Amino acid sequence: LIILSIASTQHKMLTHEKICWQTVAGTGFEPQDLLYSSTGNGYLRACDFIRTATPKDANILMVFENRGLYVPRKHKIGTPFFQAAMFTPTPETIGGLALYDKLREAGFTHLLKGSLENDPDIQWDYLEKSMPLSKAIDEMRNSGLAKEIWNSDGIIILQLN
């Protein structure tokens, strides 16, 4: 049973667990390596960008990124099926303009779109149900309703116009 449990564990999780134990054992890993081991280094870099390049009164909606601890501005998590704010249940169809209007009405000035693939809490059953929202975000950016101000490691930050 133990062997089957280990064999069924995702490779990404095993790598993270290995680094956790190496950090505890004092083998040269730093605590931030734990964060990077499961998500890559884009999240903390995005937080640093937000700290240095957005106004102090920015209000950021985070979609497909569920960790707000290090975000140095007012923010809300709006990932479908994770946090009830904004998009649970996810609309089956939503366009870029409707999304823009909804975000502006709620007082958001920026949107952080995380990488669906790098989400450590991803619920694969809901990935397909989240695609209309992901496409609407891309449509909002491509139509000029929002300006991409940062893009790295699968994380995009948009400023709403």
JSON list of N, CA, C and O in Angstrom, two decimals, residues 27 36-37 53 109 114 132 145:
[
{"chain": "A", "resi": 27, "resn": "THR", "atom": "N", "xyz": [20.70, 20.97, 4.70]},
{"chain": "A", "resi": 27, "resn": "THR", "atom": "CA", "xyz": [21.66, 20.61, 3.65]},
{"chain": "A", "resi": 27, "resn": "THR", "atom": "C", "xyz": [21.90, 21.74, 2.65]},
{"chain": "A", "resi": 27, "resn": "THR", "atom": "O", "xyz": [22.32, 21.49, 1.53]},
{"chain": "A", "resi": 36, "resn": "TYR", "atom": "N", "xyz": [9.72, 27.90, -4.44]},
{"chain": "A", "resi": 36, "resn": "TYR", "atom": "CA", "xyz": [10.13, 27.71, -5.82]},
{"chain": "A", "resi": 36, "resn": "TYR", "atom": "C", "xyz": [9.99, 26.26, -6.28]},
{"chain": "A", "resi": 36, "resn": "TYR", "atom": "O", "xyz": [9.72, 25.99, -7.44]},
{"chain": "A", "resi": 37, "resn": "SER", "atom": "N", "xyz": [10.16, 25.31, -5.38]},
{"chain": "A", "resi": 37, "resn": "SER", "atom": "CA", "xyz": [10.16, 23.91, -5.78]},
{"chain": "A", "resi": 37, "resn": "SER", "atom": "C", "xyz": [8.81, 23.46, -6.32]},
{"chain": "A", "resi": 37, "resn": "SER", "atom": "O", "xyz": [8.74, 22.55, -7.12]},
{"chain": "A", "resi": 53, "resn": "ALA", "atom": "N", "xyz": [6.18, 48.50, -9.16]},
{"chain": "A", "resi": 53, "resn": "ALA", "atom": "CA", "xyz": [5.67, 49.10, -10.40]},
{"chain": "A", "resi": 53, "resn": "ALA", "atom": "C", "xyz": [4.17, 49.41, -10.39]},
{"chain": "A", "resi": 53, "resn": "ALA", "atom": "O", "xyz": [3.65, 49.88, -11.39]},
{"chain": "A", "resi": 109, "resn": "THR", "atom": "N", "xyz": [-8.10, 47.42, -10.32]},
{"chain": "A", "resi": 109, "resn": "THR", "atom": "CA", "xyz": [-7.26, 48.19, -11.24]},
{"chain": "A", "resi": 109, "resn": "THR", "atom": "C", "xyz": [-6.30, 47.30, -12.02]},
{"chain": "A", "resi": 109, "resn": "THR", "atom": "O", "xyz": [-5.78, 47.69, -13.05]},
{"chain": "A", "resi": 114, "resn": "GLY", "atom": "N", "xyz": [-2.35, 33.74, -13.14]},
{"chain": "A", "resi": 114, "resn": "GLY", "atom": "CA", "xyz": [-1.32, 32.74, -12.93]},
{"chain": "A", "resi": 114, "resn": "GLY", "atom": "C", "xyz": [-1.35, 31.67, -13.99]},
{"chain": "A", "resi": 114, "resn": "GLY", "atom": "O", "xyz": [-2.25, 31.61, -14.83]},
{"chain": "A", "resi": 132, "resn": "PRO", "atom": "N", "xyz": [-13.18, 29.22, -20.26]},
{"chain": "A", "resi": 132, "resn": "PRO", "atom": "CA", "xyz": [-13.84, 30.45, -20.75]},
{"chain": "A", "resi": 132, "resn": "PRO", "atom": "C", "xyz": [-13.32, 31.71, -20.06]},
{"chain": "A", "resi": 132, "resn": "PRO", "atom": "O", "xyz": [-13.15, 32.74, -20.71]},
{"chain": "A", "resi": 145, "resn": "LEU", "atom": "N", "xyz": [-8.50, 46.54, -23.74]},
{"chain": "A", "resi": 145, "resn": "LEU", "atom": "CA", "xyz": [-9.17, 46.95, -22.50]},
{"chain": "A", "resi": 145, "resn": "LEU", "atom": "C", "xyz": [-8.22, 46.88, -21.31]},
{"chain": "A", "resi": 145, "resn": "LEU", "atom": "O", "xyz": [-8.45, 47.52, -20.29]}
]
